[in-house]
Amino acid sequence: MAYNRKVPEINAGSMADIAFLLLIFFLVTTTMDVDSGISRKLPPPVDINVKPPPIKERNVLIVLINSADQLLVKGNIGDISTLKRDVKEFLTPTFSGNTESPDVDGHPEVKQVEIEGIGKFWVSKGIVSMQNDRGTSYKMYIHVQNELAAAVSELRQEMSKRYFGMDFFVLLKKDPEKAKSIQDAIPMAISEAEPVSLGDK
Amino acid sequence: MAKIRKKGKKETPGISTASLPDIIFMLLFFFMVTTVMREVELIVTVSPPDASEVQKLEDKSLVSYIYIGEPIKRLQKSMGKEPRIQLNDAFAEVNQLKDFVFQSSLKIPEYDRKKQIISMKIDQLTKMGIVSDVKQELREANALKINYSTKKGFIASK
């Protein structure tokens, strides 16, 4: 008698529904966004006793942002749309031969550096100095930071095409050492001055 | 010769749905694995600015977050509308940052501690004053690697 008893099968038809329910829960809670942003390195805390090294005026491009989000580029009223061009022009290295110093008036000084994979190269001593007011909006600040970074990255791009014949981002993946030499040749020379407060809020 | 004839009506066989649960389960597992629960509840509103020159933050275990923005609507009565700093789950003052940097560095394995990154998620309407204060404090705390969190996008010139 007991042998003949059959265990009734459990209906699995609702399994899909349960799975669906869980699926929808995870679909809703999942966030796919990858965190991205502009990476910067802050300067280490300054020692008051140590004087900063003197930098020649011609080597610095000063970018000021006031509390009304207006720009002053090298003493003239600037515009965000032309900022990238100005910075690029300022930082453009000279690709000429390595015998004579390509010193140009109105451009920053250059120094000859032996770079692996490229050879002797005239590296620009130019520095972009950026200073903002406490009342500057964060949006404008990031916009300027972005333009400065874009200028450097475009210069690197051009150099990568000229020397290695490929896109800088491709080079960065394929041959990090060559990419490193380009980064040495065109440094990310952006410095931030201590903020001032002229027109707060 | 016998003729083979088709019967008058041909019924289309119903598609078996027996494998449906398997497919759903597959999707389910995918989302279960990829899902990341939000660790903090935001009490400030943050809408980051756009930028095109962005880099991805690859190793999330090295990153700690600072949020700056207006308090959310619900808390504006008690906290006001001025942009505030949020650390972990609470509002914070600038002088608490050093402690925060230290506490979060403890969560990183010792050999990786120098690689600590502070990601700042700041609302685009915030003024730079508070941001500068935070940056100065981070410098003093020796947390020098920072990341301005942005949305990747084309910047529309104003």
mmCIF file of C-alpha atoms in Angstrom:
data_model
loop_
_atom_site.group_PDB
_atom_site.id
_atom_site.type_symbol
_atom_site.label_atom_id
_atom_site.label_comp_id
_atom_site.label_asym_id
_atom_site.label_seq_id
_atom_site.Cartn_x
_atom_site.Cartn_y
_atom_site.Cartn_z
ATOM 1 C CA MET A 1 0.000 0.000 0.000
ATOM 2 C CA ALA A 2 2.658 2.482 1.013
ATOM 3 C CA TYR A 3 4.696 1.675 -2.061
ATOM 4 C CA ASN A 4 2.115 2.922 -4.426
ATOM 5 C CA ARG A 5 1.767 6.315 -2.950
ATOM 6 C CA LYS A 6 3.118 8.949 -5.331
ATOM 7 C CA VAL A 7 4.646 12.176 -4.262
ATOM 8 C CA PRO A 8 2.679 14.925 -5.988
ATOM 9 C CA GLU A 9 4.774 17.180 -8.205
ATOM 10 C CA ILE A 10 5.200 20.742 -7.196
ATOM 11 C CA ASN A 11 3.994 23.166 -9.766
ATOM 12 C CA ALA A 12 6.929 25.228 -10.936
ATOM 13 C CA GLY A 13 4.875 27.547 -13.061
ATOM 14 C CA SER A 14 5.166 30.430 -10.622
ATOM 15 C CA MET A 15 8.931 30.200 -10.465
ATOM 16 C CA ALA A 16 9.245 32.655 -13.331
ATOM 17 C CA ASP A 17 7.072 35.123 -11.469
ATOM 18 C CA ILE A 18 9.206 34.953 -8.364
ATOM 19 C CA ALA A 19 12.340 35.358 -10.434
ATOM 20 C CA PHE A 20 10.754 38.295 -12.215
ATOM 21 C CA LEU A 21 9.972 39.951 -8.932
ATOM 22 C CA LEU A 22 13.558 39.649 -7.743
ATOM 23 C CA LEU A 23 14.843 40.737 -11.132
ATOM 24 C CA ILE A 24 12.788 43.912 -11.056
ATOM 25 C CA PHE A 25 13.996 44.675 -7.541
ATOM 26 C CA PHE A 26 17.634 44.455 -8.596
ATOM 27 C CA LEU A 27 16.968 46.310 -11.818
ATOM 28 C CA VAL A 28 15.599 49.219 -9.852
ATOM 29 C CA THR A 29 18.250 49.315 -7.159
ATOM 30 C CA THR A 30 21.243 48.864 -9.434
ATOM 31 C CA THR A 31 23.340 51.881 -10.314
ATOM 32 C CA MET A 32 25.578 51.513 -13.297
ATOM 33 C CA ASP A 33 27.314 54.865 -13.144
ATOM 34 C CA VAL A 34 31.067 54.705 -12.976
ATOM 35 C CA ASP A 35 32.581 57.482 -10.975
ATOM 36 C CA SER A 36 34.541 59.817 -13.130
ATOM 37 C CA GLY A 37 35.930 63.258 -12.793
ATOM 38 C CA ILE A 38 38.906 65.533 -13.150
ATOM 39 C CA SER A 39 41.842 64.191 -11.162
ATOM 40 C CA ARG A 40 44.229 66.665 -9.615
ATOM 41 C CA LYS A 41 47.082 66.512 -7.217
ATOM 42 C CA LEU A 42 47.136 69.130 -4.483
ATOM 43 C CA PRO A 43 50.445 70.722 -3.615
ATOM 44 C CA PRO A 44 51.830 69.598 -0.264
ATOM 45 C CA PRO A 45 51.323 72.016 2.625
ATOM 46 C CA VAL A 46 53.652 74.985 2.364
ATOM 47 C CA ASP A 47 56.383 75.694 4.825
ATOM 48 C CA ILE A 48 56.363 79.386 5.657
ATOM 49 C CA ASN A 49 60.137 79.486 6.116
ATOM 50 C CA VAL A 50 60.885 78.131 2.667
ATOM 51 C CA LYS A 51 60.719 80.732 -0.058
ATOM 52 C CA PRO A 52 59.218 79.566 -3.334
ATOM 53 C CA PRO A 53 61.734 79.398 -6.162
ATOM 54 C CA PRO A 54 61.679 82.512 -8.323
ATOM 55 C CA ILE A 55 59.833 82.092 -11.584
ATOM 56 C CA LYS A 56 60.342 84.495 -14.455
ATOM 57 C CA GLU A 57 57.336 86.490 -15.452
ATOM 58 C CA ARG A 58 57.498 85.370 -19.067
ATOM 59 C CA ASN A 59 57.155 81.763 -17.976
ATOM 60 C CA VAL A 60 53.818 82.251 -16.306
ATOM 61 C CA LEU A 61 50.387 82.578 -17.853
ATOM 62 C CA ILE A 62 48.106 83.945 -15.190
ATOM 63 C CA VAL A 63 44.428 83.079 -15.377
ATOM 64 C CA LEU A 64 42.231 84.878 -12.880
ATOM 65 C CA ILE A 65 38.555 84.218 -12.235
ATOM 66 C CA ASN A 66 36.622 86.798 -10.270
ATOM 67 C CA SER A 67 33.497 86.414 -8.193
ATOM 68 C CA ALA A 68 31.298 87.227 -11.183
ATOM 69 C CA ASP A 69 32.865 84.333 -13.109
ATOM 70 C CA GLN A 70 34.771 86.658 -15.455
ATOM 71 C CA LEU A 71 38.214 85.768 -16.719
ATOM 72 C CA LEU A 72 41.431 87.741 -16.821
ATOM 73 C CA VAL A 73 44.036 86.037 -18.999
ATOM 74 C CA LYS A 74 47.514 87.596 -18.903
ATOM 75 C CA GLY A 75 46.182 90.981 -17.945
ATOM 76 C CA ASN A 76 43.447 91.097 -20.548
ATOM 77 C CA ILE A 77 39.802 90.288 -20.234
ATOM 78 C CA GLY A 78 39.527 86.753 -21.512
ATOM 79 C CA ASP A 79 36.782 84.470 -22.591
ATOM 80 C CA ILE A 80 36.248 80.817 -21.803
ATOM 81 C CA SER A 81 35.833 80.013 -25.497
ATOM 82 C CA THR A 82 39.302 81.273 -26.382
ATOM 83 C CA LEU A 83 41.047 80.116 -23.212
ATOM 84 C CA LYS A 84 42.038 76.760 -24.623
ATOM 85 C CA ARG A 85 43.581 78.356 -27.690
ATOM 86 C CA ASP A 86 45.549 80.835 -25.594
ATOM 87 C CA VAL A 87 46.883 78.144 -23.289
ATOM 88 C CA LYS A 88 47.784 75.910 -26.209
ATOM 89 C CA GLU A 89 49.677 78.686 -27.896
ATOM 90 C CA PHE A 90 51.496 79.453 -24.666
ATOM 91 C CA LEU A 91 52.517 75.867 -23.947
ATOM 92 C CA THR A 92 53.261 74.687 -27.498
ATOM 93 C CA PRO A 93 56.701 73.127 -27.569
ATOM 94 C CA THR A 94 59.053 73.611 -30.474
ATOM 95 C CA PHE A 95 59.602 70.614 -32.632
ATOM 96 C CA SER A 96 62.686 72.072 -34.337
ATOM 97 C CA GLY A 97 66.107 70.415 -34.408
ATOM 98 C CA ASN A 98 68.117 70.110 -31.265
ATOM 99 C CA THR A 99 71.053 72.372 -31.952
ATOM 100 C CA GLU A 100 69.841 75.908 -31.456
ATOM 101 C CA SER A 101 67.701 77.043 -28.609
ATOM 102 C CA PRO A 102 64.352 78.016 -30.102
ATOM 103 C CA ASP A 103 63.908 80.990 -27.815
ATOM 104 C CA VAL A 104 61.021 83.121 -28.981
ATOM 105 C CA ASP A 105 60.126 86.460 -27.524
ATOM 106 C CA GLY A 106 56.810 86.480 -25.750
ATOM 107 C CA HIS A 107 56.956 82.733 -25.235
ATOM 108 C CA PRO A 108 58.145 80.954 -22.131
ATOM 109 C CA GLU A 109 61.727 79.801 -21.867
ATOM 110 C CA VAL A 110 62.719 76.348 -22.987
ATOM 111 C CA LYS A 111 65.159 73.853 -21.630
ATOM 112 C CA GLN A 112 66.698 70.932 -23.398
ATOM 113 C CA VAL A 113 65.898 67.584 -21.867
ATOM 114 C CA GLU A 114 66.940 64.126 -22.938
ATOM 115 C CA ILE A 115 63.773 62.102 -23.106
ATOM 116 C CA GLU A 116 63.732 58.367 -23.579
ATOM 117 C CA GLY A 117 62.246 57.315 -26.888
ATOM 118 C CA ILE A 118 62.230 60.823 -28.298
ATOM 119 C CA GLY A 119 65.751 62.112 -27.825
ATOM 120 C CA LYS A 120 66.705 65.668 -27.057
ATOM 121 C CA PHE A 121 63.647 67.808 -26.757
ATOM 122 C CA TRP A 122 62.997 71.444 -25.954
ATOM 123 C CA VAL A 123 60.602 71.352 -23.051
ATOM 124 C CA SER A 124 58.689 74.529 -22.348
ATOM 125 C CA LYS A 125 59.194 76.010 -18.913
ATOM 126 C CA GLY A 126 55.780 77.620 -19.092
ATOM 127 C CA ILE A 127 53.390 77.332 -16.185
ATOM 128 C CA VAL A 128 49.735 78.191 -16.173
ATOM 129 C CA SER A 129 48.857 79.791 -12.887
ATOM 130 C CA MET A 130 45.217 79.807 -11.969
ATOM 131 C CA GLN A 131 43.680 81.832 -9.226
ATOM 132 C CA ASN A 132 40.076 82.118 -8.250
ATOM 133 C CA ASP A 133 38.016 84.182 -5.897
ATOM 134 C CA ARG A 134 36.083 82.728 -3.007
ATOM 135 C CA GLY A 135 32.938 83.881 -4.747
ATOM 136 C CA THR A 136 33.673 82.091 -8.016
ATOM 137 C CA SER A 137 31.139 79.426 -8.817
ATOM 138 C CA TYR A 138 32.283 75.825 -8.785
ATOM 139 C CA LYS A 139 30.841 75.337 -12.249
ATOM 140 C CA MET A 140 33.090 78.041 -13.696
ATOM 141 C CA TYR A 141 36.087 76.698 -11.797
ATOM 142 C CA ILE A 142 35.604 73.219 -13.229
ATOM 143 C CA HIS A 143 35.001 74.691 -16.666
ATOM 144 C CA VAL A 144 38.351 76.509 -16.558
ATOM 145 C CA GLN A 145 40.119 73.438 -15.140
ATOM 146 C CA ASN A 146 38.599 71.441 -17.955
ATOM 147 C CA GLU A 147 39.783 73.885 -20.628
ATOM 148 C CA LEU A 148 43.316 73.876 -19.210
ATOM 149 C CA ALA A 149 43.381 70.081 -19.123
ATOM 150 C CA ALA A 150 41.966 69.983 -22.652
ATOM 151 C CA ALA A 151 44.733 72.269 -23.908
ATOM 152 C CA VAL A 152 47.449 70.011 -22.520
ATOM 153 C CA SER A 153 45.738 66.867 -23.711
ATOM 154 C CA GLU A 154 45.381 68.271 -27.230
ATOM 155 C CA LEU A 155 49.059 69.153 -27.329
ATOM 156 C CA ARG A 156 49.938 65.632 -26.239
ATOM 157 C CA GLN A 157 47.596 64.299 -28.868
ATOM 158 C CA GLU A 158 49.346 66.299 -31.593
ATOM 159 C CA MET A 159 52.764 65.213 -30.409
ATOM 160 C CA SER A 160 51.725 61.584 -30.230
ATOM 161 C CA LYS A 161 50.535 61.739 -33.840
ATOM 162 C CA ARG A 162 53.727 63.465 -34.938
ATOM 163 C CA TYR A 163 56.204 61.169 -33.223
ATOM 164 C CA PHE A 164 54.473 57.818 -32.995
ATOM 165 C CA GLY A 165 51.720 58.186 -35.537
ATOM 166 C CA MET A 166 48.871 57.202 -33.305
ATOM 167 C CA ASP A 167 46.266 58.505 -30.957
ATOM 168 C CA PHE A 168 47.564 59.347 -27.482
ATOM 169 C CA PHE A 169 44.921 57.252 -25.760
ATOM 170 C CA VAL A 170 45.775 54.293 -27.945
ATOM 171 C CA LEU A 171 49.438 54.835 -27.158
ATOM 172 C CA LEU A 172 48.675 54.986 -23.467
ATOM 173 C CA LYS A 173 47.216 51.497 -23.652
ATOM 174 C CA LYS A 174 49.627 49.951 -26.140
ATOM 175 C CA ASP A 175 52.906 51.427 -25.030
ATOM 176 C CA PRO A 176 52.787 53.178 -21.656
ATOM 177 C CA GLU A 177 56.500 53.969 -21.788
ATOM 178 C CA LYS A 178 56.203 55.992 -24.958
ATOM 179 C CA ALA A 179 53.157 57.705 -23.534
ATOM 180 C CA LYS A 180 55.200 58.517 -20.452
ATOM 181 C CA SER A 181 57.860 60.194 -22.593
ATOM 182 C CA ILE A 182 55.178 62.377 -24.168
ATOM 183 C CA GLN A 183 53.910 63.278 -20.738
ATOM 184 C CA ASP A 184 57.457 64.270 -19.816
ATOM 185 C CA ALA A 185 57.806 66.376 -22.938
ATOM 186 C CA ILE A 186 54.517 68.177 -22.337
ATOM 187 C CA PRO A 187 53.994 68.345 -18.609
ATOM 188 C CA MET A 188 50.656 69.213 -17.063
ATOM 189 C CA ALA A 189 51.977 72.556 -15.861
ATOM 190 C CA ILE A 190 48.991 73.939 -14.027
ATOM 191 C CA SER A 191 49.472 75.566 -10.690
ATOM 192 C CA GLU A 192 46.838 76.937 -8.381
ATOM 193 C CA ALA A 193 47.532 79.980 -6.273
ATOM 194 C CA GLU A 194 46.093 80.335 -2.810
ATOM 195 C CA PRO A 195 42.563 81.680 -3.198
ATOM 196 C CA VAL A 196 41.822 85.285 -2.417
ATOM 197 C CA SER A 197 38.699 86.921 -1.187
ATOM 198 C CA LEU A 198 37.829 90.125 -2.956
ATOM 199 C CA GLY A 199 34.127 89.987 -3.516
ATOM 200 C CA ASP A 200 32.713 87.278 -1.334
ATOM 201 C CA LYS A 201 29.357 85.842 -2.280
ATOM 202 C CA MET B 1 0.540 5.196 -55.596
ATOM 203 C CA ALA B 2 -0.494 6.573 -52.374
ATOM 204 C CA LYS B 3 -0.738 10.260 -52.268
ATOM 205 C CA ILE B 4 0.531 12.041 -49.295
ATOM 206 C CA ARG B 5 -1.802 14.797 -48.559
ATOM 207 C CA LYS B 6 -1.629 17.491 -46.149
ATOM 208 C CA LYS B 7 -4.374 17.669 -43.744
ATOM 209 C CA GLY B 8 -6.617 20.616 -44.119
ATOM 210 C CA LYS B 9 -5.550 22.588 -41.108
ATOM 211 C CA LYS B 10 -2.118 22.831 -39.671
ATOM 212 C CA GLU B 11 -1.856 23.850 -36.080
ATOM 213 C CA THR B 12 1.123 25.851 -34.977
ATOM 214 C CA PRO B 13 2.619 24.250 -31.919
ATOM 215 C CA GLY B 14 2.688 26.452 -28.848
ATOM 216 C CA ILE B 15 6.086 27.743 -27.877
ATOM 217 C CA SER B 16 7.343 26.137 -24.759
ATOM 218 C CA THR B 17 7.869 28.602 -21.962
ATOM 219 C CA ALA B 18 9.687 26.128 -19.802
ATOM 220 C CA SER B 19 13.028 27.863 -20.313
ATOM 221 C CA LEU B 20 11.633 31.254 -19.400
ATOM 222 C CA PRO B 21 12.585 30.935 -15.714
ATOM 223 C CA ASP B 22 16.127 30.060 -16.727
ATOM 224 C CA ILE B 23 16.464 33.199 -18.801
ATOM 225 C CA ILE B 24 15.010 35.327 -16.059
ATOM 226 C CA PHE B 25 17.329 33.720 -13.535
ATOM 227 C CA MET B 26 20.272 34.498 -15.738
ATOM 228 C CA LEU B 27 19.311 38.161 -15.864
ATOM 229 C CA LEU B 28 18.617 38.082 -12.146
ATOM 230 C CA PHE B 29 22.076 36.776 -11.328
ATOM 231 C CA PHE B 30 23.655 39.373 -13.582
ATOM 232 C CA PHE B 31 21.961 42.223 -11.772
ATOM 233 C CA MET B 32 22.546 40.664 -8.382
ATOM 234 C CA VAL B 33 26.265 40.540 -9.043
ATOM 235 C CA THR B 34 26.607 43.984 -10.576
ATOM 236 C CA THR B 35 24.410 45.837 -8.151
ATOM 237 C CA VAL B 36 26.004 48.133 -5.640
ATOM 238 C CA MET B 37 23.854 49.374 -2.826
ATOM 239 C CA ARG B 38 24.205 53.043 -2.061
ATOM 240 C CA GLU B 39 26.293 53.333 1.051
ATOM 241 C CA VAL B 40 25.293 56.756 2.207
ATOM 242 C CA GLU B 41 22.016 58.538 2.135
ATOM 243 C CA LEU B 42 22.500 61.948 0.612
ATOM 244 C CA ILE B 43 21.345 64.833 2.750
ATOM 245 C CA VAL B 44 22.697 67.462 0.388
ATOM 246 C CA THR B 45 21.672 67.927 -3.216
ATOM 247 C CA VAL B 46 24.542 67.397 -5.598
ATOM 248 C CA SER B 47 24.348 68.031 -9.285
ATOM 249 C CA PRO B 48 27.926 67.882 -10.541
ATOM 250 C CA PRO B 49 29.122 70.091 -13.421
ATOM 251 C CA ASP B 50 29.954 68.791 -16.879
ATOM 252 C CA ALA B 51 33.476 68.207 -18.082
ATOM 253 C CA SER B 52 35.053 66.493 -21.058
ATOM 254 C CA GLU B 53 38.554 65.727 -19.764
ATOM 255 C CA VAL B 54 37.451 63.101 -17.271
ATOM 256 C CA GLN B 55 39.229 60.112 -15.866
ATOM 257 C CA LYS B 56 37.583 57.095 -14.368
ATOM 258 C CA LEU B 57 38.129 56.164 -10.772
ATOM 259 C CA GLU B 58 39.117 52.574 -11.111
ATOM 260 C CA ASP B 59 39.710 51.162 -7.677
ATOM 261 C CA LYS B 60 36.725 52.070 -5.585
ATOM 262 C CA SER B 61 38.220 50.753 -2.367
ATOM 263 C CA LEU B 62 40.726 53.615 -2.411
ATOM 264 C CA VAL B 63 38.120 56.312 -2.770
ATOM 265 C CA SER B 64 36.328 58.211 -0.051
ATOM 266 C CA TYR B 65 33.660 60.749 -0.809
ATOM 267 C CA ILE B 66 32.977 64.275 0.315
ATOM 268 C CA TYR B 67 29.662 65.809 -0.667
ATOM 269 C CA ILE B 68 29.054 69.543 -0.764
ATOM 270 C CA GLY B 69 25.787 71.195 -1.660
ATOM 271 C CA GLU B 70 22.561 72.671 -0.394
ATOM 272 C CA PRO B 71 20.803 70.621 2.255
ATOM 273 C CA ILE B 72 17.858 68.660 0.868
ATOM 274 C CA LYS B 73 14.421 70.331 0.975
ATOM 275 C CA ARG B 74 13.295 68.416 4.025
ATOM 276 C CA LEU B 75 16.207 69.701 6.084
ATOM 277 C CA GLN B 76 16.312 73.245 4.790
ATOM 278 C CA LYS B 77 14.112 74.531 7.607
ATOM 279 C CA SER B 78 16.590 73.530 10.245
ATOM 280 C CA MET B 79 19.832 73.751 8.300
ATOM 281 C CA GLY B 80 19.256 76.732 6.028
ATOM 282 C CA LYS B 81 20.072 76.953 2.329
ATOM 283 C CA GLU B 82 23.797 77.565 2.557
ATOM 284 C CA PRO B 83 25.915 74.803 0.987
ATOM 285 C CA ARG B 84 27.113 72.331 3.583
ATOM 286 C CA ILE B 85 29.609 69.512 3.738
ATOM 287 C CA GLN B 86 28.396 65.960 4.151
ATOM 288 C CA LEU B 87 30.726 63.260 5.431
ATOM 289 C CA ASN B 88 29.388 59.722 5.747
ATOM 290 C CA ASP B 89 25.804 60.218 6.894
ATOM 291 C CA ALA B 90 25.915 63.582 8.602
ATOM 292 C CA PHE B 91 26.620 67.241 8.086
ATOM 293 C CA ALA B 92 30.145 68.207 9.004
ATOM 294 C CA GLU B 93 32.301 71.225 9.540
ATOM 295 C CA VAL B 94 35.588 71.840 7.769
ATOM 296 C CA ASN B 95 37.622 71.006 10.876
ATOM 297 C CA GLN B 96 36.236 67.457 10.919
ATOM 298 C CA LEU B 97 37.871 66.663 7.593
ATOM 299 C CA LYS B 98 41.237 65.631 8.980
ATOM 300 C CA ASP B 99 39.611 63.062 11.180
ATOM 301 C CA PHE B 100 37.484 61.848 8.277
ATOM 302 C CA VAL B 101 40.542 61.446 6.043
ATOM 303 C CA PHE B 102 42.310 59.509 8.778
ATOM 304 C CA GLN B 103 39.334 57.275 9.540
ATOM 305 C CA SER B 104 38.780 56.422 5.903
ATOM 306 C CA SER B 105 42.458 55.751 5.347
ATOM 307 C CA LEU B 106 42.227 53.075 8.021
ATOM 308 C CA LYS B 107 39.817 51.131 5.833
ATOM 309 C CA ILE B 108 42.432 50.848 3.106
ATOM 310 C CA PRO B 109 45.046 48.093 3.414
ATOM 311 C CA GLU B 110 48.307 49.498 4.724
ATOM 312 C CA TYR B 111 50.351 49.020 1.557
ATOM 313 C CA ASP B 112 47.794 51.014 -0.429
ATOM 314 C CA ARG B 113 47.270 53.874 1.981
ATOM 315 C CA LYS B 114 49.362 56.326 0.029
ATOM 316 C CA LYS B 115 47.098 55.872 -2.946
ATOM 317 C CA GLN B 116 44.062 57.169 -1.130
ATOM 318 C CA ILE B 117 41.862 59.323 -3.316
ATOM 319 C CA ILE B 118 39.341 61.846 -2.085
ATOM 320 C CA SER B 119 36.478 62.280 -4.505
ATOM 321 C CA MET B 120 34.654 65.551 -4.097
ATOM 322 C CA LYS B 121 31.078 65.547 -5.264
ATOM 323 C CA ILE B 122 30.201 69.189 -5.341
ATOM 324 C CA ASP B 123 27.101 70.906 -6.609
ATOM 325 C CA GLN B 124 27.796 73.182 -9.545
ATOM 326 C CA LEU B 125 26.139 76.192 -7.903
ATOM 327 C CA THR B 126 28.417 76.080 -4.884
ATOM 328 C CA LYS B 127 30.783 79.001 -4.419
ATOM 329 C CA MET B 128 34.499 78.278 -4.359
ATOM 330 C CA GLY B 129 34.947 79.626 -0.817
ATOM 331 C CA ILE B 130 33.852 76.451 0.913
ATOM 332 C CA VAL B 131 35.639 74.329 -1.694
ATOM 333 C CA SER B 132 38.891 76.194 -1.082
ATOM 334 C CA ASP B 133 38.556 75.663 2.651
ATOM 335 C CA VAL B 134 38.094 71.940 2.075
ATOM 336 C CA LYS B 135 41.099 71.826 -0.238
ATOM 337 C CA GLN B 136 43.307 73.628 2.265
ATOM 338 C CA GLU B 137 42.231 71.206 4.956
ATOM 339 C CA LEU B 138 42.933 68.216 2.718
ATOM 340 C CA ARG B 139 46.401 69.575 2.008
ATOM 341 C CA GLU B 140 47.103 69.801 5.689
ATOM 342 C CA ALA B 141 45.778 66.297 6.200
ATOM 343 C CA ASN B 142 48.175 65.182 3.461
ATOM 344 C CA ALA B 143 45.394 63.763 1.308
ATOM 345 C CA LEU B 144 46.724 65.197 -1.906
ATOM 346 C CA LYS B 145 45.102 63.021 -4.526
ATOM 347 C CA ILE B 146 41.716 64.451 -5.261
ATOM 348 C CA ASN B 147 39.099 64.053 -7.905
ATOM 349 C CA TYR B 148 36.482 66.602 -8.837
ATOM 350 C CA SER B 149 33.495 64.465 -9.630
ATOM 351 C CA THR B 150 31.863 65.510 -12.881
ATOM 352 C CA LYS B 151 29.392 64.306 -15.390
ATOM 353 C CA LYS B 152 30.947 63.411 -18.669
ATOM 354 C CA GLY B 153 29.417 65.591 -21.270
ATOM 355 C CA PHE B 154 29.843 68.290 -23.777
ATOM 356 C CA ILE B 155 30.184 71.664 -22.180
ATOM 357 C CA ALA B 156 27.711 74.112 -23.582
ATOM 358 C CA SER B 157 29.283 77.522 -23.568
ATOM 359 C CA LYS B 158 27.121 80.016 -21.853
#
